[in-house]
Amino acid sequence: MKQQLTRWGMAVMTAIALAACGGGGSDPAPAPTPTPTPTPAPTVKELLSKAAAVASNDTATNTSAPFLTVQDAGVAAVTIASPPKVNFAIYSDGQLKTGLAITNVSFAIAKLVPGSNGEPDQWVNYIYRKETAAANVGPNNKPVLATAMQATTDGKQTDAALLAAQLVASPDGYYTYTFKTDIKDPAQTNGVVFDATKTHRVAIQLSYKNAAGETVLVNPYFDFTIDANGKSVPVTDPSKTRKMTDVASCNGCHEKLALHGGGRVDTQYCVMCHNPGTVDANSGNNLNLATMAHKIHAGKLLKAKLDAGKGGEDYTIWGYQNTKVGFAEVGFPQDLRNCTVCHSGANASTPQGDNWKDKPSKEACLTCHANGTGSDWETSHKVYAGTLVKAGAAAKDLSNAQCVECHKAGTNIGSDRVHWNQNEENGAKYKMNIESTSYDAATRKVTVKYFLSDPTNNNAAYNLVTSECTGTGASLTCANTTKFGNLRFYLGYQNQIGQPAGVTEFSANNTGGSAANVYAYKGTNDGSNHYTVDIVVPPDTATSVAFGTARVVSIGQIKEPKLQVKWATDPRPEVTPKVLVNTVVKNTFKEFALSGTLQPRRVIVASEKCNVCHGALGTTSGSNTLAEAFHGGARDTVEACVVCHDANKVSSTVMTNGLVLNESYQFKRMIHGIHGNSKRTYPFTHGNTVVGVFNKDGSSATGGAPLAANVENYAAEVAWPGVGVNCNVCHVNNSYKQDLSPLASVVKKDTGVTDPGLWRVITPKAASCTACHDSSKAIAHVTSFGGAAFGDKTQAQFLAGARETCDDCHASGGFKGVDIVHGQK
């Protein structure tokens, strides 16, 4: 049996073996496993089409995608041959942009030359043109230089065939641009030698139409190194390029930086021409961007130093085709020491943004700092030049290496230390908090509970009564020279007879309500530095009755002892003898009802938007100095401004258009008048009674007396820095589209007339519009077509039913809607 099983098992194994060899069995052999067909690699066209579908690649907002996406698709974005070729794609509305013409592009190419011995890194352009100055154009009607070289963009071919081949569209969706300039030929580059070891940048001045038919102006650029085959390799190491400023910082004020006709919109493009190789022949000034931009923004300060014999200058350049442009009235709208507004290494877009403190140079520093003969800088640095350079050396003979050695970051005269701005930076330590407000109609008292805190110290509350104060109880006095003696609460409320209750508009401050204020130190301390104080609402009269929603606002600044600027460590000691500095406070407000239901005042503009340009509203003006700040820096919120600058606020000066009317200083009209001077026909001024019609520069147009020296002529000093009229730069929630003010702006208080209802006014919408549109034609338009009053009606007549018809044409969305005529979207 055992043998039979063994034989059977062997037979089975034999059968299996035969089957495996293909013999002896009837079953078919299994099919071989098929070899998979390889998936074809995506084509360049497919890759670019896929990139176009990515919204973040849109060329209008992404200035590197035109090159990087082509590079990623396997096509070198730049090939440095003779001459260079650039491959790029344009993405718009999710599609590859077609139909681009040679007239839509201008190209620039530059190399980055690293600095040594303290010299800054510099972009050096390969392409130049010669400027020839007119014989009678320049300072004192004579050019400083007969000719000067200026970096520029690549020229267009003059031969028709070559021009047609200069920009070619590829079937794959990208474009190829061939430079006219052979950058390897020094004869074509003004002697600039091509260096393949350096970082290079290529950039385009580009224009095209998007799907909405709008013209897009943008400057795509690409930083790259060059491999052994002359092909581009994208720069990924931020230390291998130079980016000092981000145009987004510029656009905080300028909305969209748009120069040279509007096509130059990115500082990374600007630096390619505005480098040390570019000079203005007429003035002799070097147009390096750092030098030029700093001096423009410091123009007013430099001119003031010149006038004072302190080594300043009247910075002027003549620009293209002998066009003179002066900057003596240009003031940076905040403190010039706020370098981080434009330059910050913390911004990923500006890896070299901290050079202002790590690598100081004459090219940058001797721009805001007046340095001519008689300047403080020249006087102090001449001593060092005599020691470090040679006996009798001029201050400007000091080298950049010596600048870096003396002004090392962290030392007592490092740029990071001496640019310290006490009045703003120490403001982080002070915040006013209103915990509650309540009103007792029987006693006409508003009770405010509040405290001043230190946000840098867990919001610890300050004791507002310091050792400098005198007296106790009702006789307690903290002078305005004491630390907290300037902090105050003002009450804003409605009291105009006939004033509509539907829209809250404070009207009391200039009609008997200005006394409704109290100093913060006068409050009762609960033992934890939280205070309670009462503000008395003035009695009602025959012409004013308090009602509706009211607002308590805090104002004031901290009086700190001035601290040493040239000091290497914190805390900084006080200077001697003792000097006081106004330091900003984060002020606040709270609203409540005097009568009826709480109806908060509408939000029209935002302090945060003001501070994009102004840094800390009120702390400095365009003259860049705290000494000339409005209200000494005590008013730093728009919520406080509208309490005092109400519809009844009228100036002692008269309008410069010759009308026998005073100017309204209602907040909306004053702010529009100041910022809208570039649109105005006549200057908006502050400081004296003018006689007759005046030009913007303050000179008389009719033989009248000139403006006095103490006049703040905003027309000469303030120009809106934006490209267009983007009202939402200041306004919130599109509030500019409809003026809801229920009160007209007072422009004349006739002698002996004390009833606010009998004061003459400009009706509300006209008051806003004519603050910028102030020509005789515009005034005639609002009074005839718009049914507006312009000093010919009283407040009572307006409140009795006079109606402006401006909205019939200018309502938002209408055929002449305010949003349309101002170019809003």
PDB file of C-alpha atoms in Angstrom, residues 763 766 779-790 792-793 798 802-806:
ATOM      1  CA  THR A 763     -24.770 122.787   1.898  1.00  0.00           C
ATOM      2  CA  ALA A 766     -21.350 120.874  -2.119  1.00  0.00           C
ATOM      3  CA  ILE A 779     -19.183 126.474  -7.637  1.00  0.00           C
ATOM      4  CA  ALA A 780     -21.590 127.701 -10.304  1.00  0.00           C
ATOM      5  CA  HIS A 781     -22.369 124.088 -11.185  1.00  0.00           C
ATOM      6  CA  VAL A 782     -23.265 123.015  -7.637  1.00  0.00           C
ATOM      7  CA  THR A 783     -25.395 126.087  -7.023  1.00  0.00           C
ATOM      8  CA  SER A 784     -27.264 126.064 -10.324  1.00  0.00           C
ATOM      9  CA  PHE A 785     -27.592 122.398 -11.317  1.00  0.00           C
ATOM     10  CA  GLY A 786     -27.160 120.995  -7.809  1.00  0.00           C
ATOM     11  CA  GLY A 787     -29.457 123.358  -5.936  1.00  0.00           C
ATOM     12  CA  ALA A 788     -26.697 123.885  -3.379  1.00  0.00           C
ATOM     13  CA  ALA A 789     -26.022 126.920  -1.225  1.00  0.00           C
ATOM     14  CA  PHE A 790     -22.566 128.458  -1.202  1.00  0.00           C
ATOM     15  CA  ASP A 792     -25.982 132.487   0.330  1.00  0.00           C
ATOM     16  CA  LYS A 793     -28.209 130.553   2.748  1.00  0.00           C
ATOM     17  CA  PHE A 798     -31.070 124.603   4.866  1.00  0.00           C
ATOM     18  CA  ALA A 802     -33.526 123.329   1.076  1.00  0.00           C
ATOM     19  CA  ARG A 803     -32.542 120.240  -0.925  1.00  0.00           C
ATOM     20  CA  GLU A 804     -29.438 119.542  -2.929  1.00  0.00           C
ATOM     21  CA  THR A 805     -30.130 117.677  -6.160  1.00  0.00           C
ATOM     22  CA  CYS A 806     -26.574 116.404  -6.664  1.00  0.00           C
TER      23      CYS A 806
END
